[in-house]
């Protein structure tokens, strides 16, 4: 072992450019975003090799367009997790977005603009979460959990527990469209991705979110307005979740009470698989995109293998653990 | 003692709320203070009391267990599909709890993965295994499990639970638990074997969660993989409501046990008030946020601590 190290050092002195390349390759492999893309691409290649069904562009586009819903839901989650929190009201807000879109537009194209009201209501709810977290110092986990429960309670009271009507027909038509041969959902996802990536990397707000996530006390001392920042973070996440609800209203052409539930845990999983640290401050949305595709691909593969719910639960749990074993380890105390 | 109480008013909140909840419930339900009704109330609350004690241990070390409900469901399914084994049936359940706890302990303590994500993933695996064993609700429990529903057993389990917490609180293990939760690095440097503590906590928590699952099976009398899903979140709610810090290192199981009782009484109140069950979610969420808001406002007067951590 020691001998090998000594040899490497001599080699380094002789050929610095090769060593630099090696160092760069190693740091690239240590980068969790790169690893999440390697894992996702590897998984897709494996699936294509094993199942002929995945060897068509159409099938792959279907997987990506299904991943769009999870990807957008996980975009808000990414922002919140980078800020050092977690958003467990994702499911409630997606359902709220779906139900409100259907109730407000009520099958009339002329009322499509009311979708903006849906997003504004969501922003208000997210702001309440943010206020609870920033002003009353309630833990994000509990605050968003409580808000999610309240939102779902309101939905039950308003709908009396039964699915509601149909949304504006034009919304259904837009979601089903296929501009340039690519499903509309993917275009929506692309737009959200660009906005979120620019927001996180190129704006002051984005930098404040990273700073807050890596050390909230330090960023408070450097003059970040803590209340405004946390409120904005959670309001943003709520709006993105509700937007998934609006899109799902068009996709499913109806308002369903549990439409958001399947997105809560996968949204956290997509963020983590995408290499964002659950402790905050590190990561980014680019990785989450791979995470969302990975999670959706996994369930598609299991579906094609005719594996029942039981196997699907086990496989997705094991897959997350395996990916974390590769790149999710925390610093040891030793 | 009095000085401590006036300094940390927030630890009194659960007890005050408990008294208020009991008064409201007694006012709505005439036979509330009858022995049989009180026993029944504790029996209903018991799975949550045990599960939130398990959750407290994990949260005290600075972790969180999002697999509580899934493990309880798995244990419920194991117990409900093996009634022919007699006493071995609940023991199998306990073994499952210990094994699952050990796996989480190894992944969190040894491999050093974040507990939030690991327990989330393990929960998925546990639910999958439970669905594999028993795809549709059914089965029945053995006599030794259903015997847990007798008044003597209920009182005995409650005393054992409180005794267990007393022992943990006053043991070396308990002290190390708080030390790891407050600052793992300092605990390690001061000679606490943090790995053993973390492995131990998750194994003990797994066994306790299995106990909660077995008691739940005695109530339900049959198996259902998804029976306990709500317990993950209610157990965390009970722990936080009971005054244990989610960041670890401060609090205790007594507050969690009392809070578990409160949450059960509140569901009873909602039931007796004849309010549509649709309102249950709004009320529960609102009570949780409201009381935590007051709690942290009181706490903040004492400690000006920055950061809104996980």
Tab-separated table of N, CA, C and O in Angstrom, chain A residues 132-224:
chain	number	residue	atom	x	y	z
A	132	UNK	N	-44.318	30.254	9.568
A	132	UNK	CA	-44.252	29.368	10.736
A	132	UNK	C	-42.826	28.942	11.014
A	132	UNK	O	-42.388	28.871	12.167
A	133	UNK	N	-42.083	28.670	9.922
A	133	UNK	CA	-40.715	28.178	10.082
A	133	UNK	C	-39.776	29.311	10.503
A	133	UNK	O	-38.958	29.143	11.404
A	134	UNK	N	-39.918	30.485	9.861
A	134	UNK	CA	-38.967	31.560	10.116
A	134	UNK	C	-39.309	32.345	11.378
A	134	UNK	O	-38.424	32.688	12.152
A	135	UNK	N	-40.595	32.640	11.580
A	135	UNK	CA	-40.966	33.495	12.708
A	135	UNK	C	-41.176	32.674	13.979
A	135	UNK	O	-40.664	33.001	15.035
A	136	UNK	N	-41.943	31.575	13.854
A	136	UNK	CA	-42.257	30.799	15.050
A	136	UNK	C	-41.258	29.677	15.280
A	136	UNK	O	-41.367	28.935	16.243
A	137	UNK	N	-40.291	29.529	14.381
A	137	UNK	CA	-39.217	28.542	14.532
A	137	UNK	C	-39.744	27.123	14.664
A	137	UNK	O	-39.223	26.325	15.442
A	138	UNK	N	-40.839	26.820	13.946
A	138	UNK	CA	-41.332	25.450	13.929
A	138	UNK	C	-40.480	24.687	12.923
A	138	UNK	O	-40.125	25.219	11.869
A	139	UNK	N	-40.135	23.430	13.220
A	139	UNK	CA	-39.281	22.676	12.304
A	139	UNK	C	-39.996	22.501	10.951
A	139	UNK	O	-41.195	22.240	10.912
A	140	UNK	N	-39.268	22.664	9.835
A	140	UNK	CA	-39.881	22.571	8.504
A	140	UNK	C	-40.656	21.273	8.307
A	140	UNK	O	-41.744	21.261	7.722
A	141	UNK	N	-40.064	20.169	8.816
A	141	UNK	CA	-40.710	18.863	8.688
A	141	UNK	C	-42.130	18.893	9.240
A	141	UNK	O	-43.095	18.484	8.597
A	142	UNK	N	-42.256	19.426	10.484
A	142	UNK	CA	-43.552	19.438	11.162
A	142	UNK	C	-44.467	20.495	10.553
A	142	UNK	O	-45.649	20.258	10.328
A	143	UNK	N	-43.925	21.676	10.247
A	143	UNK	CA	-44.743	22.764	9.726
A	143	UNK	C	-45.395	22.367	8.406
A	143	UNK	O	-46.604	22.518	8.221
A	144	UNK	N	-44.581	21.841	7.472
A	144	UNK	CA	-45.139	21.499	6.166
A	144	UNK	C	-46.065	20.296	6.274
A	144	UNK	O	-47.054	20.191	5.559
A	145	UNK	N	-45.738	19.405	7.207
A	145	UNK	CA	-46.615	18.262	7.461
A	145	UNK	C	-47.983	18.743	7.933
A	145	UNK	O	-49.029	18.312	7.425
A	146	UNK	N	-47.966	19.676	8.911
A	146	UNK	CA	-49.215	20.208	9.448
A	146	UNK	C	-50.005	20.940	8.374
A	146	UNK	O	-51.208	20.733	8.215
A	147	UNK	N	-49.317	21.803	7.597
A	147	UNK	CA	-49.987	22.552	6.536
A	147	UNK	C	-50.570	21.582	5.503
A	147	UNK	O	-51.704	21.744	5.044
A	148	UNK	N	-49.795	20.542	5.166
A	148	UNK	CA	-50.286	19.540	4.208
A	148	UNK	C	-51.559	18.874	4.713
A	148	UNK	O	-52.523	18.693	3.964
A	149	UNK	N	-51.573	18.531	6.015
A	149	UNK	CA	-52.759	17.900	6.597
A	149	UNK	C	-53.948	18.846	6.544
A	149	UNK	O	-55.062	18.443	6.206
A	150	UNK	N	-53.713	20.121	6.879
A	150	UNK	CA	-54.799	21.099	6.863
A	150	UNK	C	-55.339	21.267	5.443
A	150	UNK	O	-56.553	21.259	5.216
A	151	UNK	N	-54.425	21.383	4.452
A	151	UNK	CA	-54.854	21.556	3.058
A	151	UNK	C	-55.692	20.356	2.621
A	151	UNK	O	-56.775	20.511	2.036
A	152	UNK	N	-55.215	19.150	2.943
A	152	UNK	CA	-55.979	17.979	2.542
A	152	UNK	C	-57.317	17.913	3.264
A	152	UNK	O	-58.317	17.463	2.699
A	153	UNK	N	-57.346	18.398	4.523
A	153	UNK	CA	-58.603	18.469	5.249
A	153	UNK	C	-59.592	19.399	4.563
A	153	UNK	O	-60.755	19.065	4.372
A	154	UNK	N	-59.092	20.574	4.141
A	154	UNK	CA	-59.950	21.540	3.443
A	154	UNK	C	-60.507	20.942	2.149
A	154	UNK	O	-61.680	21.114	1.819
A	155	UNK	N	-59.623	20.217	1.429
A	155	UNK	CA	-60.061	19.610	0.174
A	155	UNK	C	-61.212	18.646	0.443
A	155	UNK	O	-62.231	18.639	-0.260
A	156	UNK	N	-61.077	17.837	1.517
A	156	UNK	CA	-62.135	16.885	1.864
A	156	UNK	C	-63.425	17.618	2.196
A	156	UNK	O	-64.511	17.212	1.779
A	157	UNK	N	-63.322	18.718	2.957
A	157	UNK	CA	-64.520	19.451	3.360
A	157	UNK	C	-65.200	20.060	2.134
A	157	UNK	O	-66.411	19.959	1.960
A	158	UNK	N	-64.401	20.677	1.250
A	158	UNK	CA	-64.964	21.357	0.081
A	158	UNK	C	-65.600	20.355	-0.888
A	158	UNK	O	-66.684	20.580	-1.406
A	159	UNK	N	-64.916	19.230	-1.118
A	159	UNK	CA	-65.417	18.275	-2.116
A	159	UNK	C	-66.348	17.242	-1.507
A	159	UNK	O	-66.945	16.453	-2.231
A	160	UNK	N	-66.467	17.235	-0.171
A	160	UNK	CA	-67.246	16.210	0.529
A	160	UNK	C	-66.799	14.796	0.139
A	160	UNK	O	-67.589	13.860	0.100
A	161	UNK	N	-65.517	14.665	-0.167
A	161	UNK	CA	-64.950	13.338	-0.378
A	161	UNK	C	-65.234	12.685	-1.714
A	161	UNK	O	-64.995	11.493	-1.875
A	162	UNK	N	-65.751	13.462	-2.685
A	162	UNK	CA	-65.985	12.837	-3.992
A	162	UNK	C	-65.216	13.613	-5.069
A	162	UNK	O	-65.016	14.819	-4.951
A	163	UNK	N	-64.787	12.915	-6.137
A	163	UNK	CA	-64.062	13.601	-7.219
A	163	UNK	C	-64.945	14.673	-7.842
A	163	UNK	O	-66.169	14.581	-7.817
A	164	UNK	N	-64.291	15.714	-8.375
A	164	UNK	CA	-65.070	16.820	-8.951
A	164	UNK	C	-64.847	16.929	-10.454
A	164	UNK	O	-63.751	16.677	-10.940
A	165	UNK	N	-65.898	17.294	-11.183
A	165	UNK	CA	-65.997	17.634	-12.597
A	165	UNK	C	-64.821	17.543	-13.541
A	165	UNK	O	-63.943	16.687	-13.416
A	166	UNK	N	-64.799	18.441	-14.523
A	166	UNK	CA	-63.758	18.462	-15.553
A	166	UNK	C	-63.165	19.867	-15.656
A	166	UNK	O	-63.840	20.846	-15.390
A	167	UNK	N	-61.883	19.962	-16.057
A	167	UNK	CA	-61.259	21.275	-16.212
A	167	UNK	C	-61.615	21.882	-17.564
A	167	UNK	O	-62.361	21.277	-18.350
A	168	UNK	N	-61.064	23.072	-17.856
A	168	UNK	CA	-61.265	23.695	-19.161
A	168	UNK	C	-60.743	22.752	-20.250
A	168	UNK	O	-59.628	22.255	-20.147
A	169	UNK	N	-61.554	22.501	-21.287
A	169	UNK	CA	-61.140	21.537	-22.328
A	169	UNK	C	-59.803	21.915	-22.975
A	169	UNK	O	-59.036	21.023	-23.352
A	170	UNK	N	-59.528	23.222	-23.063
A	170	UNK	CA	-58.300	23.643	-23.754
A	170	UNK	C	-57.064	23.175	-22.975
A	170	UNK	O	-56.029	22.835	-23.562
A	171	UNK	N	-57.186	23.082	-21.641
A	171	UNK	CA	-56.080	22.610	-20.814
A	171	UNK	C	-55.777	21.146	-21.146
A	171	UNK	O	-54.616	20.747	-21.303
A	172	UNK	N	-56.840	20.364	-21.268
A	172	UNK	CA	-56.679	18.947	-21.616
A	172	UNK	C	-56.001	18.830	-22.974
A	172	UNK	O	-55.091	18.015	-23.178
A	173	UNK	N	-56.436	19.691	-23.917
A	173	UNK	CA	-55.901	19.646	-25.278
A	173	UNK	C	-54.427	20.032	-25.300
A	173	UNK	O	-53.619	19.415	-25.988
A	174	UNK	N	-54.083	21.062	-24.519
A	174	UNK	CA	-52.685	21.526	-24.495
A	174	UNK	C	-51.773	20.427	-23.957
A	174	UNK	O	-50.708	20.157	-24.515
A	175	UNK	N	-52.187	19.769	-22.875
A	175	UNK	CA	-51.337	18.737	-22.258
A	175	UNK	C	-51.176	17.553	-23.204
A	175	UNK	O	-50.121	16.910	-23.254
A	176	UNK	N	-52.221	17.265	-24.000
A	176	UNK	CA	-52.157	16.113	-24.898
A	176	UNK	C	-51.401	16.441	-26.188
A	176	UNK	O	-51.118	15.543	-26.981
A	177	UNK	N	-51.065	17.742	-26.397
A	177	UNK	CA	-50.420	18.141	-27.654
A	177	UNK	C	-49.018	17.568	-27.769
A	177	UNK	O	-48.435	17.084	-26.801
A	178	UNK	N	-48.478	17.628	-28.993
A	178	UNK	CA	-47.192	17.007	-29.291
A	178	UNK	C	-46.337	17.916	-30.160
A	178	UNK	O	-45.916	17.507	-31.241
A	179	UNK	N	-46.041	19.165	-29.720
A	179	UNK	CA	-45.332	20.070	-30.625
A	179	UNK	C	-43.926	19.552	-30.955
A	179	UNK	O	-43.210	19.089	-30.060
A	180	UNK	N	-43.572	19.610	-32.265
A	180	UNK	CA	-42.268	19.139	-32.757
A	180	UNK	C	-42.011	17.676	-32.393
A	180	UNK	O	-40.876	17.255	-32.216
A	181	UNK	N	-43.098	16.898	-32.218
A	181	UNK	CA	-42.937	15.469	-31.940
A	181	UNK	C	-42.553	15.154	-30.511
A	181	UNK	O	-42.256	14.008	-30.185
A	182	UNK	N	-42.552	16.190	-29.681
A	182	UNK	CA	-42.209	15.951	-28.271
A	182	UNK	C	-43.414	16.321	-27.417
A	182	UNK	O	-44.001	17.393	-27.598
A	183	UNK	N	-43.825	15.425	-26.501
A	183	UNK	CA	-45.019	15.692	-25.691
A	183	UNK	C	-44.941	17.032	-24.963
A	183	UNK	O	-43.870	17.441	-24.509
A	184	UNK	N	-46.102	17.707	-24.864
A	184	UNK	CA	-46.152	19.046	-24.260
A	184	UNK	C	-45.596	19.060	-22.848
A	184	UNK	O	-44.963	20.026	-22.417
A	185	UNK	N	-45.812	17.963	-22.110
A	185	UNK	CA	-45.330	17.899	-20.729
A	185	UNK	C	-43.830	18.151	-20.642
A	185	UNK	O	-43.342	18.812	-19.739
A	186	UNK	N	-43.100	17.577	-21.631
A	186	UNK	CA	-41.642	17.742	-21.609
A	186	UNK	C	-41.272	19.202	-21.823
A	186	UNK	O	-40.349	19.714	-21.193
A	187	UNK	N	-42.033	19.896	-22.703
A	187	UNK	CA	-41.773	21.330	-22.911
A	187	UNK	C	-41.995	22.106	-21.625
A	187	UNK	O	-41.220	22.986	-21.274
A	188	UNK	N	-43.105	21.771	-20.928
A	188	UNK	CA	-43.368	22.439	-19.649
A	188	UNK	C	-42.215	22.209	-18.674
A	188	UNK	O	-41.758	23.110	-17.983
A	189	UNK	N	-41.747	20.941	-18.642
A	189	UNK	CA	-40.664	20.595	-17.714
A	189	UNK	C	-39.393	21.365	-18.069
A	189	UNK	O	-38.697	21.876	-17.192
A	190	UNK	N	-39.139	21.444	-19.382
A	190	UNK	CA	-37.942	22.162	-19.842
A	190	UNK	C	-37.991	23.620	-19.379
A	190	UNK	O	-37.006	24.160	-18.853
A	191	UNK	N	-39.184	24.225	-19.544
A	191	UNK	CA	-39.330	25.633	-19.147
A	191	UNK	C	-39.079	25.795	-17.646
A	191	UNK	O	-38.311	26.670	-17.214
A	192	UNK	N	-39.715	24.919	-16.841
A	192	UNK	CA	-39.535	24.998	-15.387
A	192	UNK	C	-38.066	24.774	-15.030
A	192	UNK	O	-37.504	25.485	-14.184
A	193	UNK	N	-37.423	23.802	-15.713
A	193	UNK	CA	-36.024	23.495	-15.409
A	193	UNK	C	-35.142	24.712	-15.631
A	193	UNK	O	-34.301	25.045	-14.789
A	194	UNK	N	-35.335	25.377	-16.791
A	194	UNK	CA	-34.500	26.541	-17.084
A	194	UNK	C	-34.701	27.611	-16.014
A	194	UNK	O	-33.746	28.165	-15.471
A	195	UNK	N	-35.971	27.860	-15.683
A	195	UNK	CA	-36.253	28.890	-14.676
A	195	UNK	C	-35.588	28.538	-13.345
A	195	UNK	O	-34.918	29.376	-12.726
A	196	UNK	N	-35.754	27.281	-12.904
A	196	UNK	CA	-35.237	26.898	-11.583
A	196	UNK	C	-33.712	26.915	-11.564
A	196	UNK	O	-33.095	27.399	-10.609
A	197	UNK	N	-33.083	26.421	-12.652
A	197	UNK	CA	-31.615	26.397	-12.685
A	197	UNK	C	-31.064	27.820	-12.683
A	197	UNK	O	-30.132	28.137	-11.935
A	198	UNK	N	-31.678	28.696	-13.495
A	198	UNK	CA	-31.215	30.089	-13.524
A	198	UNK	C	-31.416	30.732	-12.155
A	198	UNK	O	-30.533	31.395	-11.614
A	199	UNK	N	-32.598	30.481	-11.573
A	199	UNK	CA	-32.895	31.068	-10.263
A	199	UNK	C	-31.875	30.642	-9.209
A	199	UNK	O	-31.382	31.453	-8.435
A	200	UNK	N	-31.544	29.353	-9.211
A	200	UNK	CA	-30.636	28.852	-8.167
A	200	UNK	C	-29.199	29.291	-8.401
A	200	UNK	O	-28.455	29.516	-7.459
A	201	UNK	N	-28.784	29.399	-9.675
A	201	UNK	CA	-27.364	29.639	-9.943
A	201	UNK	C	-27.018	31.070	-10.315
A	201	UNK	O	-25.885	31.492	-10.142
A	202	UNK	N	-27.981	31.806	-10.859
A	202	UNK	CA	-27.639	33.112	-11.409
A	202	UNK	C	-28.252	34.288	-10.666
A	202	UNK	O	-28.008	35.428	-11.004
A	203	UNK	N	-29.106	34.041	-9.683
A	203	UNK	CA	-29.743	35.178	-9.022
A	203	UNK	C	-29.269	35.293	-7.573
A	203	UNK	O	-28.754	34.339	-6.993
A	204	UNK	N	-29.481	36.473	-7.007
A	204	UNK	CA	-29.106	36.702	-5.606
A	204	UNK	C	-29.911	35.774	-4.703
A	204	UNK	O	-29.383	35.211	-3.741
A	205	UNK	N	-31.207	35.602	-5.044
A	205	UNK	CA	-32.060	34.736	-4.230
A	205	UNK	C	-31.483	33.326	-4.162
A	205	UNK	O	-31.409	32.715	-3.092
A	206	UNK	N	-31.044	32.825	-5.325
A	206	UNK	CA	-30.471	31.479	-5.373
A	206	UNK	C	-29.258	31.357	-4.470
A	206	UNK	O	-29.124	30.412	-3.699
A	207	UNK	N	-28.372	32.356	-4.543
A	207	UNK	CA	-27.157	32.303	-3.710
A	207	UNK	C	-27.514	32.359	-2.234
A	207	UNK	O	-26.901	31.701	-1.406
A	208	UNK	N	-28.549	33.184	-1.924
A	208	UNK	CA	-28.969	33.267	-0.521
A	208	UNK	C	-29.509	31.925	-0.037
A	208	UNK	O	-29.285	31.531	1.101
A	209	UNK	N	-30.220	31.211	-0.942
A	209	UNK	CA	-30.768	29.903	-0.555
A	209	UNK	C	-29.636	28.929	-0.239
A	209	UNK	O	-29.663	28.225	0.771
A	210	UNK	N	-28.596	28.913	-1.103
A	210	UNK	CA	-27.447	28.039	-0.836
A	210	UNK	C	-26.765	28.431	0.467
A	210	UNK	O	-26.405	27.572	1.283
A	211	UNK	N	-26.568	29.742	0.652
A	211	UNK	CA	-25.871	30.211	1.852
A	211	UNK	C	-26.655	29.839	3.101
A	211	UNK	O	-26.098	29.351	4.086
A	212	UNK	N	-27.973	30.046	3.024
A	212	UNK	CA	-28.835	29.739	4.152
A	212	UNK	C	-28.760	28.248	4.489
A	212	UNK	O	-28.714	27.855	5.653
A	213	UNK	N	-28.718	27.412	3.452
A	213	UNK	CA	-28.686	25.966	3.658
A	213	UNK	C	-27.379	25.488	4.253
A	213	UNK	O	-27.349	24.534	5.020
A	214	UNK	N	-26.259	26.157	3.883
A	214	UNK	CA	-25.003	25.637	4.422
A	214	UNK	C	-24.709	26.201	5.801
A	214	UNK	O	-24.106	25.528	6.621
A	215	UNK	N	-25.163	27.409	6.099
A	215	UNK	CA	-25.000	27.934	7.456
A	215	UNK	C	-25.937	29.112	7.656
A	215	UNK	O	-25.629	30.239	7.281
A	216	UNK	N	-27.097	28.831	8.263
A	216	UNK	CA	-28.127	29.868	8.354
A	216	UNK	C	-27.675	30.996	9.277
A	216	UNK	O	-27.951	32.165	9.015
A	217	UNK	N	-26.950	30.639	10.332
A	217	UNK	CA	-26.527	31.668	11.278
A	217	UNK	C	-25.564	32.645	10.606
A	217	UNK	O	-25.704	33.860	10.718
A	218	UNK	N	-24.591	32.063	9.872
A	218	UNK	CA	-23.603	32.898	9.199
A	218	UNK	C	-24.272	33.807	8.179
A	218	UNK	O	-23.938	34.986	8.067
A	219	UNK	N	-25.260	33.271	7.413
A	219	UNK	CA	-25.866	34.106	6.383
A	219	UNK	C	-26.745	35.173	7.014
A	219	UNK	O	-26.897	36.267	6.469
A	220	UNK	N	-27.296	34.866	8.211
A	220	UNK	CA	-28.076	35.880	8.924
A	220	UNK	C	-27.155	37.045	9.330
A	220	UNK	O	-27.509	38.202	9.168
A	221	UNK	N	-25.960	36.684	9.808
A	221	UNK	CA	-25.013	37.714	10.216
A	221	UNK	C	-24.483	38.499	9.019
A	221	UNK	O	-24.051	39.630	9.164
A	222	UNK	N	-24.505	37.869	7.828
A	222	UNK	CA	-24.028	38.623	6.662
A	222	UNK	C	-25.148	39.419	6.025
A	222	UNK	O	-25.024	39.875	4.895
A	223	UNK	N	-26.256	39.556	6.715
A	223	UNK	CA	-27.266	40.493	6.279
A	223	UNK	C	-28.405	39.927	5.450
A	223	UNK	O	-29.154	40.677	4.845
A	224	UNK	N	-28.551	38.590	5.408
A	224	UNK	CA	-29.684	38.021	4.686
A	224	UNK	C	-30.939	38.219	5.528
A	224	UNK	O	-30.932	37.964	6.732
